[in-house]
Short mmCIF file of C-alpha atoms in Angstrom, two decimals:
data_model
loop_
_atom_site.label_atom_id
_atom_site.label_comp_id
_atom_site.label_asym_id
_atom_site.label_seq_id
_atom_site.Cartn_x
_atom_site.Cartn_y
_atom_site.Cartn_z
CA MET A 1 19.94 21.20 -30.10
CA SER A 2 17.47 19.62 -27.79
CA GLU A 3 16.55 21.34 -24.60
CA ILE A 4 16.01 19.50 -21.39
CA ILE A 5 14.45 20.18 -18.05
CA PHE A 6 15.94 18.30 -15.15
CA LYS A 7 13.90 17.86 -11.99
CA PRO A 8 16.03 16.29 -9.25
CA CYS A 9 14.48 15.13 -5.95
CA SER A 10 17.56 15.57 -3.81
CA LEU A 11 20.83 17.45 -3.97
CA LYS A 12 22.78 14.18 -4.08
CA GLU A 13 20.95 13.13 -7.25
CA MET A 14 21.53 16.54 -8.75
CA TRP A 15 25.31 16.56 -8.22
CA GLU A 16 25.54 12.99 -9.56
CA GLU A 17 23.66 13.86 -12.73
CA MET A 18 25.41 17.20 -13.26
CA PRO A 19 28.33 15.95 -15.46
CA ASN A 20 25.83 14.41 -17.92
CA LEU A 21 23.93 17.64 -18.48
CA PRO A 22 24.60 20.13 -21.28
CA GLU A 23 27.26 22.77 -20.56
CA SER A 24 24.84 25.69 -20.72
CA ARG A 25 22.64 25.04 -17.71
CA LYS A 26 20.83 27.16 -15.19
CA TYR A 27 18.94 26.72 -11.96
CA MET A 28 15.26 27.56 -11.67
CA ALA A 29 13.30 27.73 -8.40
CA GLY A 30 10.05 29.72 -8.58
CA GLY A 31 10.69 30.80 -12.18
CA THR A 32 9.08 34.21 -11.69
CA ASP A 33 12.12 36.28 -12.67
CA ILE A 34 13.11 33.91 -15.48
CA VAL A 35 9.70 34.12 -17.15
CA THR A 36 9.72 37.92 -17.19
CA VAL A 37 13.18 37.90 -18.73
CA GLU A 38 12.08 35.38 -21.35
CA ASN A 39 9.04 37.48 -22.21
CA ALA A 40 11.39 40.38 -22.83
CA GLY A 41 13.22 38.26 -25.41
CA PHE A 42 16.50 37.38 -23.74
CA PRO A 43 18.42 34.28 -24.85
CA SER A 44 17.68 31.17 -22.88
CA SER A 45 19.52 28.17 -21.52
CA GLU A 46 19.90 24.69 -23.03
CA CYS A 47 19.12 23.01 -19.77
CA TRP A 48 17.03 24.12 -16.81
CA ILE A 49 17.53 22.47 -13.45
CA ASP A 50 14.25 22.76 -11.61
CA ILE A 51 15.20 22.80 -7.92
CA SER A 52 11.71 23.58 -6.60
CA ASP A 53 11.10 20.01 -5.38
CA ILE A 54 14.30 19.52 -3.38
CA PRO A 55 13.35 19.12 0.30
CA GLU A 56 16.81 20.10 1.60
CA LEU A 57 16.38 23.55 0.13
CA ALA A 58 12.95 24.03 1.68
CA THR A 59 14.03 23.68 5.32
CA VAL A 60 13.79 26.36 7.97
CA LYS A 61 15.44 25.54 11.29
CA GLU A 62 16.61 27.10 14.50
CA GLU A 63 20.24 26.34 15.38
CA LYS A 64 22.24 27.27 18.47
CA ASP A 65 23.49 30.65 17.33
CA HIS A 66 21.65 31.25 14.09
CA VAL A 67 18.45 30.66 12.15
CA PHE A 68 18.78 28.82 8.84
CA ILE A 69 16.42 29.55 5.96
CA GLY A 70 16.75 27.32 2.90
CA ALA A 71 17.07 29.00 -0.47
CA GLY A 72 13.94 27.26 -1.80
CA VAL A 73 11.54 28.27 0.99
CA LYS A 74 8.48 30.01 -0.42
CA LEU A 75 8.07 33.45 1.12
CA ASN A 76 4.54 32.82 2.36
CA ASP A 77 5.73 29.86 4.44
CA LEU A 78 8.06 32.03 6.53
CA GLU A 79 5.17 33.41 8.59
CA THR A 80 4.44 29.97 10.03
CA TYR A 81 7.64 29.75 12.10
CA PRO A 82 7.58 31.46 15.52
CA PHE A 83 11.38 31.77 15.70
CA ILE A 84 11.42 33.73 12.44
CA LYS A 85 9.11 36.23 14.12
CA LYS A 86 11.50 36.45 17.05
CA TYR A 87 14.85 36.62 15.28
CA CYS A 88 14.00 38.03 11.83
CA PRO A 89 11.35 40.72 12.42
CA ALA A 90 12.62 42.90 9.57
CA LEU A 91 12.28 39.99 7.14
CA LEU A 92 8.73 39.29 8.24
CA ALA A 93 7.89 42.98 7.84
CA ALA A 94 9.32 42.88 4.32
CA VAL A 95 7.30 39.80 3.37
CA HIS A 96 4.10 41.85 3.50
CA ASP A 97 5.61 44.31 1.04
CA PHE A 98 6.96 41.55 -1.19
CA ALA A 99 4.85 41.42 -4.40
CA SER A 100 1.40 39.82 -4.00
CA PRO A 101 0.13 36.82 -2.01
CA SER A 102 0.08 34.63 -5.12
CA LEU A 103 3.61 35.58 -6.11
CA ARG A 104 4.77 34.91 -2.55
CA ASN A 105 3.59 31.32 -3.03
CA MET A 106 6.04 30.99 -5.91
CA ALA A 107 8.99 33.24 -5.08
CA THR A 108 11.97 32.12 -2.97
CA LEU A 109 14.65 34.02 -1.06
CA GLY A 110 17.35 32.15 -2.98
CA GLY A 111 15.92 33.43 -6.24
CA ASN A 112 15.64 36.91 -4.79
CA ALA A 113 19.39 36.86 -4.04
CA GLY A 114 20.37 35.05 -7.26
CA ASN A 115 18.57 37.58 -9.41
CA ALA A 116 20.70 40.23 -7.68
CA SER A 117 18.40 43.15 -8.26
CA PRO A 118 19.22 46.19 -6.11
CA CYS A 119 15.50 46.55 -5.33
CA ALA A 120 15.00 43.03 -3.92
CA ASP A 121 12.83 43.35 -0.80
CA GLY A 122 13.75 40.02 0.79
CA VAL A 123 17.47 40.55 0.27
CA CYS A 124 17.37 44.08 1.67
CA ALA A 125 15.76 42.80 4.88
CA LEU A 126 18.28 39.96 5.12
CA VAL A 127 21.18 42.40 4.70
CA SER A 128 19.86 44.44 7.61
CA LEU A 129 19.72 41.22 9.65
CA GLU A 130 23.42 40.68 8.84
CA ALA A 131 22.64 37.35 7.19
CA ALA A 132 25.31 35.15 5.69
CA ILE A 133 24.71 33.38 2.40
CA VAL A 134 25.65 29.70 2.10
CA LEU A 135 26.79 28.48 -1.32
CA ARG A 136 27.30 24.88 -2.32
CA LYS A 137 28.89 23.05 -5.19
CA GLY A 138 29.03 19.29 -4.73
CA ASN A 139 30.41 18.77 -1.25
CA ALA A 140 32.24 22.08 -1.14
CA GLU A 141 30.55 24.81 0.86
CA ARG A 142 31.44 28.44 1.32
CA LYS A 143 29.85 31.25 3.28
CA MET A 144 30.04 34.99 3.02
CA PRO A 145 28.15 37.96 4.40
CA LEU A 146 25.19 38.55 2.12
CA ARG A 147 26.13 42.21 1.69
CA ASP A 148 29.41 41.13 0.02
CA PHE A 149 27.71 38.63 -2.30
CA PHE A 150 26.65 41.18 -4.91
CA THR A 151 29.10 42.77 -7.32
CA GLY A 152 26.65 44.90 -9.32
CA PRO A 153 23.13 44.97 -10.69
CA LYS A 154 22.25 41.37 -11.69
CA ARG A 155 25.82 40.28 -10.90
CA THR A 156 26.94 38.10 -8.01
CA LYS A 157 29.97 36.14 -6.86
CA LEU A 158 28.28 32.85 -7.82
CA GLU A 159 30.55 30.52 -9.76
CA LYS A 160 29.39 28.17 -12.49
CA ASP A 161 27.08 25.46 -11.13
CA GLU A 162 27.32 26.90 -7.64
CA LEU A 163 23.99 26.74 -5.85
CA ILE A 164 22.57 29.13 -3.28
CA TYR A 165 21.91 26.71 -0.43
CA GLY A 166 20.42 29.05 2.14
CA PHE A 167 20.88 31.90 4.57
CA GLU A 168 22.14 32.00 8.13
CA ILE A 169 20.77 34.77 10.29
CA PRO A 170 22.61 35.35 13.59
CA LYS A 171 20.35 35.25 16.65
CA LYS A 172 20.06 38.50 18.55
CA GLU A 173 17.87 38.94 21.61
CA ASN A 174 15.03 41.49 21.73
CA LEU A 175 15.46 42.40 18.11
CA LEU A 176 12.99 44.82 16.56
CA GLY A 177 12.52 45.13 12.82
CA GLN A 178 10.87 47.50 10.43
CA TYR A 179 10.57 47.62 6.66
CA PHE A 180 9.30 50.71 4.86
CA LYS A 181 8.91 50.81 1.13
CA LEU A 182 7.80 53.38 -1.41
CA GLY A 183 6.44 52.04 -4.67
CA PRO A 184 4.08 53.16 -7.40
CA ARG A 185 1.16 51.80 -5.34
CA ALA A 186 0.53 51.16 -1.66
CA PHE A 187 1.03 47.45 -2.24
CA PHE A 188 2.51 45.23 -4.88
CA GLY A 189 4.98 47.34 -6.78
CA ILE A 190 8.71 47.42 -7.39
CA SER A 191 10.27 49.78 -4.87
CA LYS A 192 11.41 53.29 -5.71
CA VAL A 193 13.26 53.09 -2.42
CA ALA A 194 12.94 50.81 0.62
CA VAL A 195 14.55 50.89 4.06
CA ALA A 196 15.06 47.85 6.31
CA LEU A 197 15.95 48.53 9.93
CA SER A 198 16.89 45.95 12.55
CA ALA A 199 17.56 47.26 16.03
CA ALA A 200 17.70 46.30 19.69
CA MET A 201 16.53 48.95 22.15
CA GLU A 202 16.95 49.57 25.87
CA GLY A 203 14.28 52.10 26.72
CA ASN A 204 15.06 54.84 24.23
CA LYS A 205 18.70 53.89 23.90
CA VAL A 206 19.77 52.09 20.75
CA LYS A 207 21.85 49.09 21.80
CA TYR A 208 22.35 47.89 18.26
CA ALA A 209 21.19 49.07 14.85
CA SER A 210 21.63 47.86 11.32
CA VAL A 211 20.22 49.67 8.28
CA ALA A 212 19.89 48.42 4.71
CA ILE A 213 18.48 50.45 1.83
CA ALA A 214 17.18 49.07 -1.48
CA SER A 215 17.03 50.68 -4.94
CA VAL A 216 19.57 53.39 -4.14
CA ALA A 217 22.87 51.79 -5.20
CA PRO A 218 24.09 49.18 -7.71
CA VAL A 219 23.54 46.53 -5.01
CA PRO A 220 21.24 46.24 -1.97
CA LEU A 221 23.08 48.70 0.23
CA TYR A 222 24.22 48.09 3.80
CA ALA A 223 24.30 51.58 5.33
CA ALA A 224 27.45 51.08 7.40
CA LYS A 225 27.95 54.70 8.54
CA THR A 226 24.31 55.14 9.55
CA SER A 227 24.31 51.85 11.46
CA GLU A 228 27.52 52.79 13.23
CA TYR A 229 26.23 56.25 14.11
CA LEU A 230 22.99 54.91 15.58
CA THR A 231 24.53 52.17 17.72
CA GLY A 232 24.83 53.33 21.34
CA LYS A 233 22.91 56.60 20.81
CA GLU A 234 19.94 57.86 22.78
CA LEU A 235 17.04 57.97 20.32
CA THR A 236 15.89 61.60 20.24
CA GLU A 237 14.45 63.78 17.48
CA ASP A 238 17.98 65.15 16.89
CA THR A 239 19.59 61.72 16.52
CA ILE A 240 16.83 60.63 14.15
CA LEU A 241 17.34 63.65 11.90
CA LYS A 242 21.12 63.26 12.00
CA ALA A 243 20.87 59.56 11.12
CA ALA A 244 18.60 60.40 8.17
CA ASP A 245 21.18 62.94 6.98
CA ILE A 246 23.97 60.38 7.17
CA ALA A 247 21.82 57.89 5.24
CA ARG A 248 21.21 60.49 2.51
CA GLY A 249 24.97 60.87 2.21
CA GLU A 250 25.55 57.15 1.97
CA VAL A 251 23.22 56.34 -0.93
CA SER A 252 24.10 56.78 -4.59
CA PRO A 253 20.77 56.55 -6.45
CA ILE A 254 20.20 56.98 -10.18
CA THR A 255 17.30 58.33 -12.18
CA ASP A 256 15.53 55.59 -14.13
CA ALA A 257 12.09 54.50 -15.32
CA ARG A 258 10.84 54.06 -11.77
CA SER A 259 11.94 57.20 -10.01
CA GLU A 260 14.38 60.12 -9.81
CA ALA A 261 17.70 60.21 -8.03
CA ASP A 262 16.90 63.28 -5.87
CA TYR A 263 13.58 61.85 -4.76
CA ARG A 264 15.18 58.53 -3.88
CA ARG A 265 17.95 60.22 -1.90
CA ASP A 266 15.48 62.33 0.04
CA MET A 267 13.11 59.46 0.71
CA SER A 268 15.88 57.16 2.02
CA GLY A 269 16.21 59.65 4.87
CA ILE A 270 12.47 60.08 5.39
CA LEU A 271 11.79 56.34 5.48
CA LEU A 272 14.62 55.84 7.98
CA GLU A 273 13.10 58.60 10.16
CA ARG A 274 9.73 56.85 10.07
CA ALA A 275 11.28 53.50 10.93
CA LEU A 276 13.25 54.95 13.85
CA ARG A 277 10.25 56.87 15.21
CA SER A 278 8.25 53.66 15.32
CA PHE A 279 10.77 52.40 17.93
CA LEU A 280 10.32 55.41 20.23
CA ASN A 281 8.56 54.63 23.48
CA MET B 1 10.11 9.37 -2.69
CA LYS B 2 9.59 9.67 -6.41
CA ASN B 3 12.58 9.49 -8.68
CA GLU B 4 14.41 12.27 -10.39
CA GLU B 5 13.04 13.20 -13.75
CA ILE B 6 14.52 14.54 -16.92
CA ILE B 7 12.01 15.85 -19.41
CA HIS B 8 13.51 15.99 -22.88
CA ALA B 9 12.20 18.25 -25.55
CA ASP B 10 11.16 16.53 -28.78
CA GLU B 11 12.61 17.44 -32.19
CA ASP B 12 10.40 20.51 -32.46
CA GLY B 13 11.29 21.73 -28.99
CA PHE B 14 8.10 20.67 -27.19
CA PHE B 15 7.90 19.04 -23.77
CA THR B 16 5.22 16.58 -22.68
CA ILE B 17 4.15 17.22 -19.10
CA ALA B 18 1.63 15.44 -16.89
CA LEU B 19 -0.68 17.38 -14.65
CA ASN B 20 -4.03 17.21 -12.97
CA VAL B 21 -6.37 20.01 -13.96
CA ASN B 22 -9.63 20.21 -12.00
CA GLY B 23 -9.45 16.51 -11.21
CA GLU B 24 -8.74 15.43 -14.78
CA LEU B 25 -5.35 13.78 -15.06
CA GLY B 26 -3.84 14.40 -18.45
CA HIS B 27 -0.86 15.35 -20.55
CA MET B 28 -0.04 18.65 -22.12
CA ILE B 29 2.45 19.35 -24.88
CA VAL B 30 4.09 22.68 -24.19
CA SER B 31 7.03 24.67 -25.48
CA ARG B 32 9.83 25.91 -23.23
CA ASN B 33 8.73 29.52 -23.14
CA GLU B 34 5.05 28.78 -22.74
CA THR B 35 3.61 29.89 -19.44
CA LEU B 36 1.06 27.95 -17.44
CA VAL B 37 -1.78 30.31 -18.36
CA GLU B 38 -1.03 29.98 -22.07
CA ALA B 39 -0.92 26.18 -21.82
CA LEU B 40 -4.19 26.06 -19.86
CA ARG B 41 -5.98 28.32 -22.33
CA HIS B 42 -4.54 26.36 -25.23
CA TYR B 43 -6.06 23.20 -23.77
CA GLY B 44 -9.48 24.77 -23.38
CA TRP B 45 -9.45 26.06 -19.80
CA LYS B 46 -10.33 29.55 -20.93
CA GLY B 47 -11.77 30.68 -17.61
CA THR B 48 -8.24 31.65 -16.66
CA LYS B 49 -7.61 35.10 -18.10
CA LYS B 50 -4.38 36.50 -19.44
CA GLY B 51 -4.07 40.15 -18.43
CA CYS B 52 -0.78 41.98 -18.07
CA ASP B 53 1.56 39.00 -18.60
CA THR B 54 4.05 40.55 -16.18
CA GLY B 55 2.72 39.31 -12.86
CA ASP B 56 1.04 42.57 -11.89
CA CYS B 57 -2.70 42.16 -12.34
CA GLY B 58 -3.53 38.73 -10.89
CA SER B 59 -6.21 37.83 -13.45
CA CYS B 60 -4.31 34.65 -14.34
CA THR B 61 -4.39 33.37 -10.74
CA VAL B 62 -4.92 29.60 -10.47
CA LEU B 63 -4.54 27.23 -7.53
CA PHE B 64 -1.39 25.14 -7.79
CA ASN B 65 -1.45 22.40 -5.12
CA ASN B 66 -4.19 24.44 -3.38
CA LYS B 67 -2.14 27.65 -3.21
CA PRO B 68 -2.79 30.64 -5.46
CA VAL B 69 -0.05 31.25 -8.02
CA LEU B 70 0.21 33.47 -11.08
CA GLY B 71 -0.20 31.52 -14.31
CA CYS B 72 1.74 34.08 -16.31
CA MET B 73 4.80 33.83 -14.05
CA MET B 74 5.04 30.07 -13.99
CA PRO B 75 6.70 28.19 -16.84
CA ALA B 76 4.28 25.45 -17.90
CA VAL B 77 7.03 22.86 -17.54
CA ALA B 78 7.47 23.81 -13.88
CA ALA B 79 3.86 22.73 -13.26
CA HIS B 80 4.73 19.14 -14.24
CA GLY B 81 3.22 16.70 -11.74
CA GLY B 82 1.09 19.30 -9.98
CA ASN B 83 -2.59 19.69 -9.15
CA ILE B 84 -4.25 22.71 -10.69
CA THR B 85 -7.65 24.21 -9.96
CA THR B 86 -9.01 26.79 -12.37
CA ILE B 87 -12.32 28.62 -12.08
CA GLU B 88 -13.95 25.78 -14.06
CA GLY B 89 -13.06 23.44 -11.22
CA LEU B 90 -15.21 25.30 -8.69
CA GLY B 91 -18.69 25.38 -10.15
CA THR B 92 -20.81 25.68 -13.28
CA VAL B 93 -23.43 28.19 -14.39
CA ARG B 94 -26.22 25.87 -13.25
CA ASN B 95 -24.47 24.74 -10.13
CA PRO B 96 -22.24 27.57 -8.92
CA HIS B 97 -19.87 27.34 -5.99
CA PRO B 98 -21.02 29.41 -2.95
CA ILE B 99 -18.17 31.85 -3.56
CA GLN B 100 -19.32 32.40 -7.13
CA GLN B 101 -22.87 32.87 -5.91
CA ALA B 102 -21.70 35.39 -3.34
CA PHE B 103 -19.90 37.46 -5.98
CA VAL B 104 -23.09 37.61 -8.05
CA GLU B 105 -25.26 38.47 -5.05
CA ALA B 106 -22.96 41.28 -3.92
CA GLY B 107 -22.85 42.73 -7.43
CA ALA B 108 -19.08 42.45 -7.40
CA VAL B 109 -18.82 41.58 -11.08
CA GLN B 110 -18.74 44.31 -13.71
CA CYS B 111 -16.63 43.46 -16.75
CA GLY B 112 -15.66 40.22 -15.02
CA PHE B 113 -12.11 39.90 -16.29
CA CYS B 114 -10.51 39.90 -12.84
CA ILE B 115 -13.17 37.74 -11.21
CA PRO B 116 -11.80 34.20 -11.85
CA GLY B 117 -8.56 35.24 -10.16
CA MET B 118 -10.41 37.00 -7.34
CA ILE B 119 -12.59 33.96 -6.68
CA LEU B 120 -9.63 31.58 -6.58
CA SER B 121 -7.74 33.91 -4.21
CA THR B 122 -10.90 33.98 -2.08
CA LYS B 123 -11.10 30.18 -2.10
CA ALA B 124 -7.50 29.92 -0.87
CA LEU B 125 -8.25 32.48 1.85
CA LEU B 126 -11.41 30.76 3.09
CA ASP B 127 -9.72 27.34 3.08
CA LYS B 128 -7.13 28.73 5.48
CA ASN B 129 -9.24 31.21 7.41
CA PRO B 130 -13.04 30.60 7.44
CA GLU B 131 -13.79 33.85 9.30
CA PRO B 132 -11.57 36.53 7.78
CA SER B 133 -11.58 40.15 8.95
CA GLU B 134 -11.74 43.00 6.44
CA ALA B 135 -7.97 43.43 6.75
CA ASP B 136 -7.46 39.71 6.02
CA ILE B 137 -9.71 39.96 2.96
CA ARG B 138 -7.94 43.02 1.60
CA LYS B 139 -4.58 41.37 2.19
CA ALA B 140 -5.64 38.18 0.40
CA LEU B 141 -6.99 40.09 -2.63
CA ASP B 142 -3.93 42.34 -2.64
CA GLY B 143 -2.58 40.92 -5.89
CA ASN B 144 -5.84 40.98 -7.85
CA LEU B 145 -6.38 44.29 -9.55
CA CYS B 146 -9.86 45.40 -10.63
CA ARG B 147 -10.25 48.44 -12.87
CA CYS B 148 -14.07 48.65 -12.78
CA THR B 149 -14.99 48.70 -9.11
CA GLY B 150 -13.48 50.23 -6.02
CA TYR B 151 -13.08 46.80 -4.34
CA VAL B 152 -15.91 47.62 -1.91
CA THR B 153 -18.37 45.13 -3.36
CA GLN B 154 -15.70 42.46 -3.66
CA VAL B 155 -14.83 42.72 0.01
CA GLN B 156 -18.55 42.40 0.69
CA ALA B 157 -18.73 39.40 -1.63
CA VAL B 158 -15.97 37.64 0.29
CA ARG B 159 -17.85 38.30 3.55
CA ILE B 160 -21.02 36.75 2.10
CA ALA B 161 -18.96 33.91 0.65
CA ALA B 162 -17.45 33.15 4.06
CA LYS B 163 -20.96 32.76 5.52
CA LYS B 164 -22.13 30.63 2.60
CA VAL B 165 -19.11 28.36 2.68
CA LYS B 166 -19.56 27.92 6.43
CA ALA B 167 -23.24 27.05 5.95
CA MET B 168 -22.34 24.63 3.16
CA LYS B 169 -19.76 22.91 5.34
CA LYS B 170 -22.22 22.67 8.22
CA GLN B 171 -24.81 21.09 5.97
CA GLN B 172 -22.26 18.67 4.57
CA GLU B 173 -21.26 17.71 8.10
CA LYS B 174 -24.92 17.26 9.07
CA LEU B 175 -25.53 15.04 6.06
CA ALA B 176 -22.40 13.02 6.79
CA ALA B 177 -23.46 12.64 10.44
CA LYS B 178 -26.94 11.55 9.35
CA GLU B 179 -25.50 8.95 7.01
CA LEU B 180 -23.16 7.72 9.70
CA ALA B 181 -26.03 7.42 12.17
CA ALA B 182 -28.14 5.55 9.60
CA GLU B 183 -25.32 3.15 8.96
CA LYS B 184 -24.80 2.58 12.67
CA ARG B 185 -28.52 1.86 13.12
CA LYS B 186 -28.40 -0.57 10.23
CA ALA B 187 -25.41 -2.37 11.71
CA ALA B 188 -27.08 -2.47 15.13
CA ARG B 189 -30.23 -3.95 13.61
CA LYS B 190 -28.16 -6.57 11.83
CA THR B 191 -26.37 -7.66 15.00
CA ALA B 192 -29.65 -7.70 16.87
CA LYS B 193 -31.15 -9.94 14.20
CA LYS B 194 -28.14 -12.26 14.35
CA ALA B 195 -28.39 -12.43 18.14
CA ALA B 196 -32.11 -13.22 17.87
CA LYS B 197 -31.37 -16.03 15.41
CA LYS B 198 -28.75 -17.51 17.75
CA ASN B 199 -31.18 -17.43 20.68
CA LYS B 200 -33.72 -19.34 18.64
#
């Protein structure tokens, strides 16, 4: 059995070559998650398709009603676009908490979603921004809300050969974003729990809020009840505490090597409180 | 645009990749599960250190197309066609790069294991931002762990390095300007001579 590595320069080339490749094939973008898995001794694939050089996947553009971020965009490059700052503040806040500067030069948002870890920082921020994920296979394209894309830890709705093409983030005016994470260190650790909050405010009134919490459920969790409760409320100390309580009820954390369930549950509330207080005038 | 490429493994499962390390274009024969740091060290670039092997410590940092990446997180085959700078590409013991000099002057080196990565992260920072604030410095060195020091001297080292690099660039510009002026004078003299000949 000979292994091959296929490095296409465009998506068109890739789909054309696909039928000639071995059946067991996988995509690779930054490679950072794949290498750690390989080091741990997991079985590998007969053919790797290295998609890191495909320009279509590395585009970031502003459309009429949404912002498109290609699946292959390196995280460090996101900071260079002014419209990302305007429409995806929670994502930009998460980028600073995302691994280290050198890893951010390698890692991509597509890989972050494809790896489907419940603790993914980039994905958690995107879920709070109500992003949609765009999947492609040949000329067929389908879209779904990112929060529905995951079916469990390391499991997604991706079909064989289907490629994560990018993310569409709906434009919302005056959006504020916050990302708070607790890890083993102040920087550069896998989260014990992380909260992403996207909100639009009118004075101290919450016009719109959307909360996502990482590492507290089998998938990056969209806190639907908390988001619903917050929307339309006057932001007072009482509302903040009530919202934190609702968030604690919504999560279903486990105890594992990184942290304990009770701590995670409690901290989901505390981090949400901190995020909300930062929006108080 | 370059064409698509399929790299086939040979009978023993090894791939031949082409890459430019510190300005030397060459080939490397690597296996599928070899990381970039392993391949580099195997081919003699031992300045790049292998620390945790899980992407946590940053001692394997190298510049890939002028951006810092972690050598232990990058499959060697993914580096095919790239430009790599390791610590050996910056300076030598007799002729150190200003950043290396700054680290020595500040006393930022104790056991030294993290330093190649730190220096390359610093280089990437100063290329982008010649006058970094302390916050910028700490952010840029975020992924490089040091277990000997408390990072105080390294932040200092980067400050000194920024000044040195700036001075070096200024001097280079001065030299270039001098050369340009000399060339211009030479050309002017030539035309003047030609004109004088014509007049005769």
